[in-house]
Tab-separated table of C-alpha atoms in Angstrom:
chain	number	residue	atom	x	y	z
F	1	MET	CA	3.128	-13.608	1.448
F	2	LYS	CA	1.506	-10.847	-0.612
F	3	GLN	CA	3.907	-8.236	-1.958
F	4	PRO	CA	2.979	-4.855	-0.446
F	5	CYS	CA	2.150	-2.022	-2.836
F	6	ALA	CA	2.710	1.688	-2.226
F	7	ILE	CA	1.777	4.728	-4.289
F	8	ILE	CA	3.996	7.803	-4.084
F	9	SER	CA	2.755	11.069	-5.554
F	10	GLY	CA	5.314	13.661	-6.585
F	11	ALA	CA	7.500	10.794	-7.786
F	12	ARG	CA	10.321	12.868	-9.250
F	13	GLY	CA	10.990	14.875	-6.079
F	14	GLN	CA	13.824	14.618	-3.591
F	15	ASP	CA	11.804	12.859	-0.895
F	16	ALA	CA	10.006	10.527	-3.290
F	17	SER	CA	13.261	9.249	-4.760
F	18	TYR	CA	14.625	8.305	-1.331
F	19	LEU	CA	11.312	6.837	-0.203
F	20	ALA	CA	11.111	4.708	-3.352
F	21	GLU	CA	14.604	3.339	-2.654
F	22	ILE	CA	13.630	2.478	0.929
F	23	LEU	CA	10.432	0.722	-0.163
F	24	LEU	CA	12.110	-1.196	-2.985
F	25	GLU	CA	14.724	-2.432	-0.520
F	26	LYS	CA	11.792	-3.793	1.510
F	27	ASN	CA	10.392	-5.598	-1.577
F	28	TYR	CA	7.448	-3.264	-2.159
F	29	ARG	CA	5.843	-2.752	-5.509
F	30	VAL	CA	6.157	1.031	-5.906
F	31	VAL	CA	3.943	3.150	-8.146
F	32	GLY	CA	5.228	6.675	-8.666
F	33	ILE	CA	2.800	9.328	-9.907
F	34	ASN	CA	4.298	11.884	-12.278
F	35	ARG	CA	2.595	14.864	-13.875
F	36	ARG	CA	2.676	14.758	-17.676
F	37	SER	CA	4.696	17.990	-17.778
F	38	SER	CA	7.251	16.280	-15.528
F	39	ALA	CA	7.566	13.125	-17.576
F	40	ARG	CA	10.432	14.297	-19.792
F	41	ASP	CA	13.756	12.579	-19.111
F	42	SER	CA	15.523	15.734	-17.912
F	43	ALA	CA	12.992	16.137	-15.108
F	44	ASN	CA	13.419	12.564	-13.907
F	45	TRP	CA	17.087	12.674	-12.919
F	46	ARG	CA	16.364	11.744	-9.299
F	47	ILE	CA	14.569	8.516	-10.244
F	48	ALA	CA	16.370	7.527	-13.457
F	49	HIS	CA	18.296	4.823	-11.594
F	50	LEU	CA	15.012	3.241	-10.466
F	51	MET	CA	13.437	2.894	-13.901
F	52	SER	CA	14.994	-0.503	-14.643
F	53	ASN	CA	13.647	-2.037	-11.434
F	54	PRO	CA	10.673	-4.287	-12.319
F	55	ASN	CA	9.004	-3.352	-9.024
F	56	TYR	CA	9.024	0.371	-9.861
F	57	ILE	CA	6.228	1.712	-12.050
F	58	VAL	CA	5.621	5.292	-13.179
F	59	GLU	CA	2.048	6.387	-13.837
F	60	LEU	CA	1.024	9.712	-15.344
F	61	GLY	CA	-1.329	11.562	-13.044
F	62	ASP	CA	-1.892	14.744	-11.082
F	63	ILE	CA	-3.251	15.150	-7.552
F	64	THR	CA	-5.278	18.159	-8.737
F	65	ASP	CA	-7.101	15.805	-11.149
F	66	SER	CA	-9.321	13.560	-9.054
F	67	GLY	CA	-10.081	11.271	-11.991
F	68	SER	CA	-6.446	10.293	-12.487
F	69	ILE	CA	-5.906	9.623	-8.773
F	70	ASN	CA	-9.075	7.504	-8.551
F	71	ARG	CA	-7.940	5.527	-11.602
F	72	ILE	CA	-4.488	4.816	-10.194
F	73	VAL	CA	-5.833	3.792	-6.785
F	74	ALA	CA	-8.409	1.505	-8.418
F	75	THR	CA	-5.776	-0.073	-10.665
F	76	TYR	CA	-3.138	-0.816	-8.047
F	77	GLN	CA	-5.184	-1.216	-4.833
F	78	PRO	CA	-2.321	0.101	-2.677
F	79	ASP	CA	-1.589	-0.854	0.899
F	80	GLU	CA	0.040	2.558	1.461
F	81	PHE	CA	-0.267	5.969	-0.195
F	82	TYR	CA	2.403	8.619	0.396
F	83	ASN	CA	1.311	12.069	-0.752
F	84	LEU	CA	4.559	13.912	-1.414
F	85	ALA	CA	3.305	16.010	-4.325
F	86	ALA	CA	3.200	19.739	-3.634
F	87	GLN	CA	4.126	23.193	-4.789
F	88	SER	CA	7.041	22.945	-2.412
F	89	PHE	CA	8.989	26.184	-2.886
F	90	VAL	CA	7.937	28.662	-0.189
F	91	GLY	CA	9.288	31.665	-2.085
F	92	ALA	CA	7.256	30.860	-5.207
F	93	SER	CA	4.054	30.604	-3.176
F	94	TRP	CA	3.966	34.399	-2.825
F	95	ASN	CA	3.786	34.713	-6.623
F	96	GLU	CA	1.380	31.785	-7.090
F	97	PRO	CA	-0.832	31.729	-3.987
F	98	TYR	CA	-3.932	30.284	-5.624
F	99	HIS	CA	-2.037	27.556	-7.491
F	100	THR	CA	-0.245	26.701	-4.245
F	101	LEU	CA	-3.592	26.373	-2.455
F	102	ILE	CA	-5.077	24.171	-5.172
F	103	VAL	CA	-2.117	21.768	-5.123
F	104	ASN	CA	-1.217	21.751	-1.436
F	105	ALA	CA	-4.769	21.674	-0.077
F	106	GLY	CA	-7.118	20.586	-2.863
F	107	GLY	CA	-4.714	17.886	-3.995
F	108	VAL	CA	-4.697	16.359	-0.508
F	109	VAL	CA	-8.491	16.194	-0.503
F	110	ASN	CA	-8.453	14.477	-3.903
F	111	CYS	CA	-6.093	11.799	-2.602
F	112	LEU	CA	-8.128	11.230	0.548
F	113	GLU	CA	-11.391	11.111	-1.422
F	114	ALA	CA	-9.909	8.534	-3.797
F	115	LEU	CA	-9.062	6.306	-0.835
F	116	ARG	CA	-12.440	6.858	0.807
F	117	GLN	CA	-14.301	5.954	-2.374
F	118	VAL	CA	-12.058	3.224	-3.795
F	119	LYS	CA	-9.882	1.630	-1.085
F	120	PRO	CA	-10.552	2.960	2.416
F	121	ASP	CA	-8.217	0.485	4.158
F	122	THR	CA	-5.143	2.052	2.509
F	123	LYS	CA	-2.778	3.748	4.944
F	124	PHE	CA	-2.223	7.398	4.002
F	125	TYR	CA	0.767	9.624	4.711
F	126	GLN	CA	0.542	13.381	4.226
F	127	ALA	CA	3.792	15.322	3.857
F	128	SER	CA	3.184	18.177	6.243
F	129	THR	CA	5.714	20.854	7.160
F	130	SER	CA	7.284	22.921	9.918
F	131	GLU	CA	6.137	25.996	7.977
F	132	LEU	CA	2.795	25.435	9.726
F	133	TYR	CA	4.379	26.977	12.827
F	134	GLY	CA	5.585	30.109	11.001
F	135	LYS	CA	5.542	32.830	13.637
F	136	VAL	CA	6.408	30.356	16.350
F	137	GLN	CA	4.347	30.378	19.546
F	138	GLU	CA	6.828	28.269	21.508
F	139	THR	CA	10.297	26.782	21.050
F	140	PRO	CA	10.934	23.991	20.376
F	141	GLN	CA	7.820	23.126	18.377
F	142	THR	CA	5.913	19.937	19.193
F	143	GLU	CA	2.791	18.220	17.903
F	144	THR	CA	0.692	20.423	20.201
F	145	THR	CA	2.309	23.797	19.424
F	146	PRO	CA	-0.268	26.216	17.916
F	147	PHE	CA	0.105	26.812	14.179
F	148	TYR	CA	0.752	30.295	12.768
F	149	PRO	CA	1.729	30.018	9.063
F	150	ARG	CA	3.462	32.998	7.476
F	151	SER	CA	3.208	32.264	3.741
F	152	PRO	CA	0.714	31.000	1.143
F	153	TYR	CA	2.694	27.753	1.200
F	154	GLY	CA	2.193	27.524	4.945
F	155	PHE	CA	-1.545	28.202	5.022
F	156	ALA	CA	-2.149	25.850	2.074
F	157	LYS	CA	-0.240	23.097	3.839
F	158	LEU	CA	-2.238	23.815	6.995
F	159	ALA	CA	-5.453	23.090	5.090
F	160	GLY	CA	-3.928	19.803	3.906
F	161	TYR	CA	-2.962	18.955	7.479
F	162	TRP	CA	-6.498	19.459	8.761
F	163	ALA	CA	-8.000	17.581	5.813
F	164	THR	CA	-5.881	14.586	6.820
F	165	VAL	CA	-7.041	14.835	10.445
F	166	ASN	CA	-10.658	15.263	9.337
F	167	TYR	CA	-10.690	12.178	7.098
F	168	ARG	CA	-9.083	10.163	9.893
F	169	GLU	CA	-11.685	11.235	12.430
F	170	SER	CA	-14.697	11.285	10.100
F	171	TYR	CA	-14.154	8.191	7.959
F	172	GLY	CA	-11.707	6.073	9.962
F	173	ILE	CA	-9.012	6.263	7.313
F	174	HIS	CA	-5.529	5.424	8.567
F	175	ALA	CA	-4.290	8.946	7.789
F	176	THR	CA	-1.099	10.384	9.299
F	177	ASN	CA	0.632	13.759	9.108
F	178	GLY	CA	4.410	13.850	9.161
F	179	ILE	CA	5.269	17.390	10.280
F	180	LEU	CA	8.703	17.441	8.688
F	181	PHE	CA	11.195	20.128	9.535
F	182	ASN	CA	13.710	21.225	6.909
F	183	HIS	CA	15.350	18.271	5.225
F	184	GLU	CA	17.935	18.449	2.483
F	185	SER	CA	20.190	16.228	0.383
F	186	PRO	CA	22.239	16.224	-2.827
F	187	ARG	CA	18.893	15.754	-4.597
F	188	ARG	CA	17.482	19.069	-3.351
F	189	GLY	CA	16.535	21.501	-6.130
F	190	LEU	CA	18.929	24.331	-6.953
F	191	GLU	CA	16.234	26.918	-6.182
F	192	PHE	CA	16.458	26.098	-2.462
F	193	VAL	CA	18.960	28.095	-0.421
F	194	THR	CA	20.788	25.062	0.990
F	195	ARG	CA	21.560	23.593	-2.419
F	196	LYS	CA	22.180	27.049	-3.860
F	197	ILE	CA	24.937	27.472	-1.275
F	198	THR	CA	26.587	24.063	-1.755
F	199	ASP	CA	26.426	24.389	-5.547
F	200	ALA	CA	27.948	27.883	-5.456
F	201	ALA	CA	30.714	26.808	-3.078
F	202	ALA	CA	31.656	23.936	-5.377
F	203	LYS	CA	31.592	26.171	-8.455
F	204	ILE	CA	33.798	28.797	-6.807
F	205	LYS	CA	36.259	26.101	-5.724
F	206	LEU	CA	36.462	24.768	-9.285
F	207	GLY	CA	36.588	28.193	-10.952
F	208	ILE	CA	33.152	27.888	-12.553
F	209	PRO	CA	30.981	31.063	-12.635
F	210	THR	CA	28.116	30.885	-10.160
F	211	GLY	CA	25.797	32.444	-12.737
F	212	TYR	CA	24.019	34.833	-10.380
F	213	THR	CA	25.787	38.120	-11.151
F	214	LYS	CA	28.395	39.473	-13.551
F	215	ARG	CA	30.986	38.691	-10.909
F	216	ALA	CA	31.875	35.037	-11.414
F	217	ASP	CA	32.453	34.170	-7.768
F	218	GLU	CA	29.514	35.989	-6.163
F	219	LEU	CA	26.570	34.467	-4.304
F	220	PRO	CA	23.632	36.803	-3.486
F	221	LEU	CA	21.466	35.709	-0.544
F	222	GLY	CA	18.643	37.031	1.629
F	223	ASN	CA	18.421	36.663	5.396
F	224	ILE	CA	21.471	34.641	6.480
F	225	GLU	CA	20.488	34.892	10.153
F	226	SER	CA	17.380	32.748	9.577
F	227	LYS	CA	17.588	29.575	11.687
F	228	ARG	CA	16.330	26.100	10.907
F	229	ASP	CA	16.412	22.512	12.105
F	230	TRP	CA	18.015	20.673	9.171
F	231	GLY	CA	18.060	16.923	8.608
F	232	HIS	CA	18.661	14.529	5.712
F	233	SER	CA	15.816	13.586	3.369
F	234	ARG	CA	16.593	9.867	3.485
F	235	ASP	CA	16.363	9.849	7.293
F	236	PHE	CA	13.039	11.666	7.145
F	237	MET	CA	11.599	9.258	4.586
F	238	GLN	CA	12.538	6.355	6.831
F	239	ALA	CA	10.425	8.126	9.454
F	240	ALA	CA	7.510	8.367	7.009
F	241	TRP	CA	7.602	4.624	6.416
F	242	LEU	CA	7.712	3.908	10.145
F	243	MET	CA	4.567	6.001	10.661
F	244	LEU	CA	2.515	3.813	8.330
F	245	GLN	CA	3.648	0.613	10.030
F	246	GLU	CA	1.721	1.592	13.162
F	247	GLU	CA	-1.735	0.141	13.794
F	248	VAL	CA	-3.104	3.467	15.007
F	249	PRO	CA	-2.621	6.605	12.853
F	250	ASN	CA	-1.086	9.621	14.501
F	251	ASP	CA	0.744	12.872	13.732
F	252	TYR	CA	4.468	13.244	14.318
F	253	VAL	CA	7.082	15.974	14.304
F	254	VAL	CA	10.184	14.813	12.415
F	255	ALA	CA	13.252	16.878	13.266
F	256	THR	CA	16.794	16.632	14.600
F	257	GLY	CA	16.222	18.957	17.560
F	258	LYS	CA	19.339	20.940	16.579
F	259	LEU	CA	19.235	24.578	15.443
F	260	HIS	CA	21.561	26.129	12.845
F	261	SER	CA	21.533	29.386	10.882
F	262	ILE	CA	22.171	29.926	7.204
F	263	ARG	CA	25.380	31.575	8.384
F	264	ASP	CA	26.345	28.237	9.989
F	265	LEU	CA	25.571	26.475	6.727
F	266	LEU	CA	27.837	28.905	4.867
F	267	ASP	CA	30.622	28.256	7.393
F	268	LYS	CA	30.348	24.484	6.910
F	269	ALA	CA	29.943	24.449	3.121
F	270	PHE	CA	32.641	26.960	2.209
F	271	GLY	CA	34.912	25.889	5.069
F	272	HIS	CA	34.812	22.263	3.853
F	273	LEU	CA	36.459	23.539	0.649
F	274	GLY	CA	38.936	25.854	2.366
F	275	LEU	CA	37.004	28.971	1.327
F	276	ASP	CA	35.758	32.015	3.265
F	277	TRP	CA	32.153	32.719	2.321
F	278	ARG	CA	32.520	36.370	3.393
F	279	ASN	CA	34.564	36.959	0.256
F	280	HIS	CA	31.709	35.811	-1.962
F	281	VAL	CA	28.285	36.321	-0.338
F	282	THR	CA	26.345	39.558	-0.841
F	283	LYS	CA	22.923	40.546	0.507
F	284	ASP	CA	20.109	40.966	-1.981
F	285	GLU	CA	16.710	42.267	-0.824
F	286	LYS	CA	14.851	40.417	-3.564
F	287	PHE	CA	15.404	37.189	-1.633
F	288	TRP	CA	13.613	38.495	1.471
F	289	ARG	CA	10.015	37.339	1.893
F	290	PRO	CA	7.050	39.611	2.702
F	291	ALA	CA	6.742	37.791	6.058
F	292	GLU	CA	9.855	36.067	7.350
F	293	VAL	CA	10.012	32.900	9.437
F	294	ASP	CA	13.061	33.473	11.602
F	295	LEU	CA	13.339	30.267	13.614
F	296	LEU	CA	12.039	26.714	13.367
F	297	LEU	CA	13.227	24.066	15.838
F	298	GLY	CA	11.455	20.741	16.216
F	299	ASP	CA	11.109	18.443	19.197
F	300	PRO	CA	11.281	14.821	17.911
F	301	THR	CA	10.631	13.249	21.326
F	302	LYS	CA	7.336	11.634	20.294
F	303	ILE	CA	8.598	9.848	17.159
F	304	LYS	CA	11.784	8.748	18.902
F	305	LYS	CA	9.861	7.342	21.857
F	306	LEU	CA	6.950	5.718	20.020
F	307	LEU	CA	8.593	4.610	16.759
F	308	GLY	CA	12.257	4.343	17.728
F	309	TRP	CA	13.329	6.698	14.941
F	310	GLU	CA	16.803	8.262	15.049
F	311	PRO	CA	18.480	10.396	12.347
F	312	SER	CA	21.708	8.973	10.944
F	313	TYR	CA	23.034	12.312	9.601
F	314	ASN	CA	24.020	15.275	11.743
F	315	PHE	CA	24.255	18.814	10.339
F	316	HIS	CA	27.940	18.564	9.452
F	317	ALA	CA	27.536	15.232	7.641
F	318	LEU	CA	24.529	16.570	5.720
F	319	VAL	CA	26.369	19.638	4.424
F	320	VAL	CA	29.486	17.644	3.532
F	321	ASP	CA	27.346	15.125	1.628
F	322	MET	CA	25.789	17.934	-0.405
F	323	VAL	CA	29.046	19.781	-1.113
F	324	ASP	CA	30.920	16.630	-2.131
F	325	SER	CA	28.060	15.587	-4.400
F	326	ASP	CA	28.087	18.983	-6.129
F	327	LEU	CA	31.864	18.762	-6.551
F	328	ARG	CA	31.559	15.383	-8.265
F	329	ARG	CA	28.794	16.657	-10.537
F	330	LEU	CA	30.657	19.801	-11.558
F	331	ARG	CA	34.172	18.438	-12.040
F	332	GLY	CA	33.443	17.554	-15.645
F	333	LYS	CA	32.562	21.191	-16.356
F	334	ALA	CA	35.631	22.802	-14.789
């Protein structure tokens, strides 16, 4: 039986590292695409443990460079292509709107064009996002809820979403959008509010300065009443794999269907360590966005019914996993 091959763009990211583990466990040959600027060892901490696996290959490339994507597709002739590369920090998209558009929309087109030109029978997964819903038109959000993005990240991702639909309908490519709601893990970047909170809680517990203000035990945040549907990255990457095992491509919301606020996250993270976040958190207007997204709640009925997907982590288990991981990482510095 032929060994399946999958390409994953954005190889050093949170989602890509979990997806690579899942695929390697299923005996895939996995080709991870890394940008040259991301190839240094310090940037590869999420995938360092995969490097010794003979079925894991890292290729230098960039989804904004069509030539490199065409070359990689031609070389490896993949059965599946997971486009996880993106400018993925919503806050930064306000400062870099054009760059965000080029990566999150133009990059998707480059990937789809490479498949159309080189290997059109490859199954394609596009990492879409709940930020498409932005100023929500109904709650909970489903696959048919109208989109209303509220950031450059959101409208760039919307273009990538429609490019995926267009190539599916125009060229018959097996192209699927996974509309993923917020998903976190110990591998989330420290610039994201969830990891910022769990890292700060662990530092305060261990007596390590948080590094945000002159006060060693202070954590400045923006809108703590913002509400999200949070799941675990590994669960969501299992969903991505399931999507590409279907004969007919489709678009799916991936979510837990449970709503929590950043305030809830603070309660769980600090409470797990016996701390009261109210003694440490301050409000800082610089963390507020020009247009806020107050509430995102997904309805995962379709993916549960059609693909049998179920998340293995609830909100409490997710936060505990992140806090405990940060504690282990920081103990050597205390």
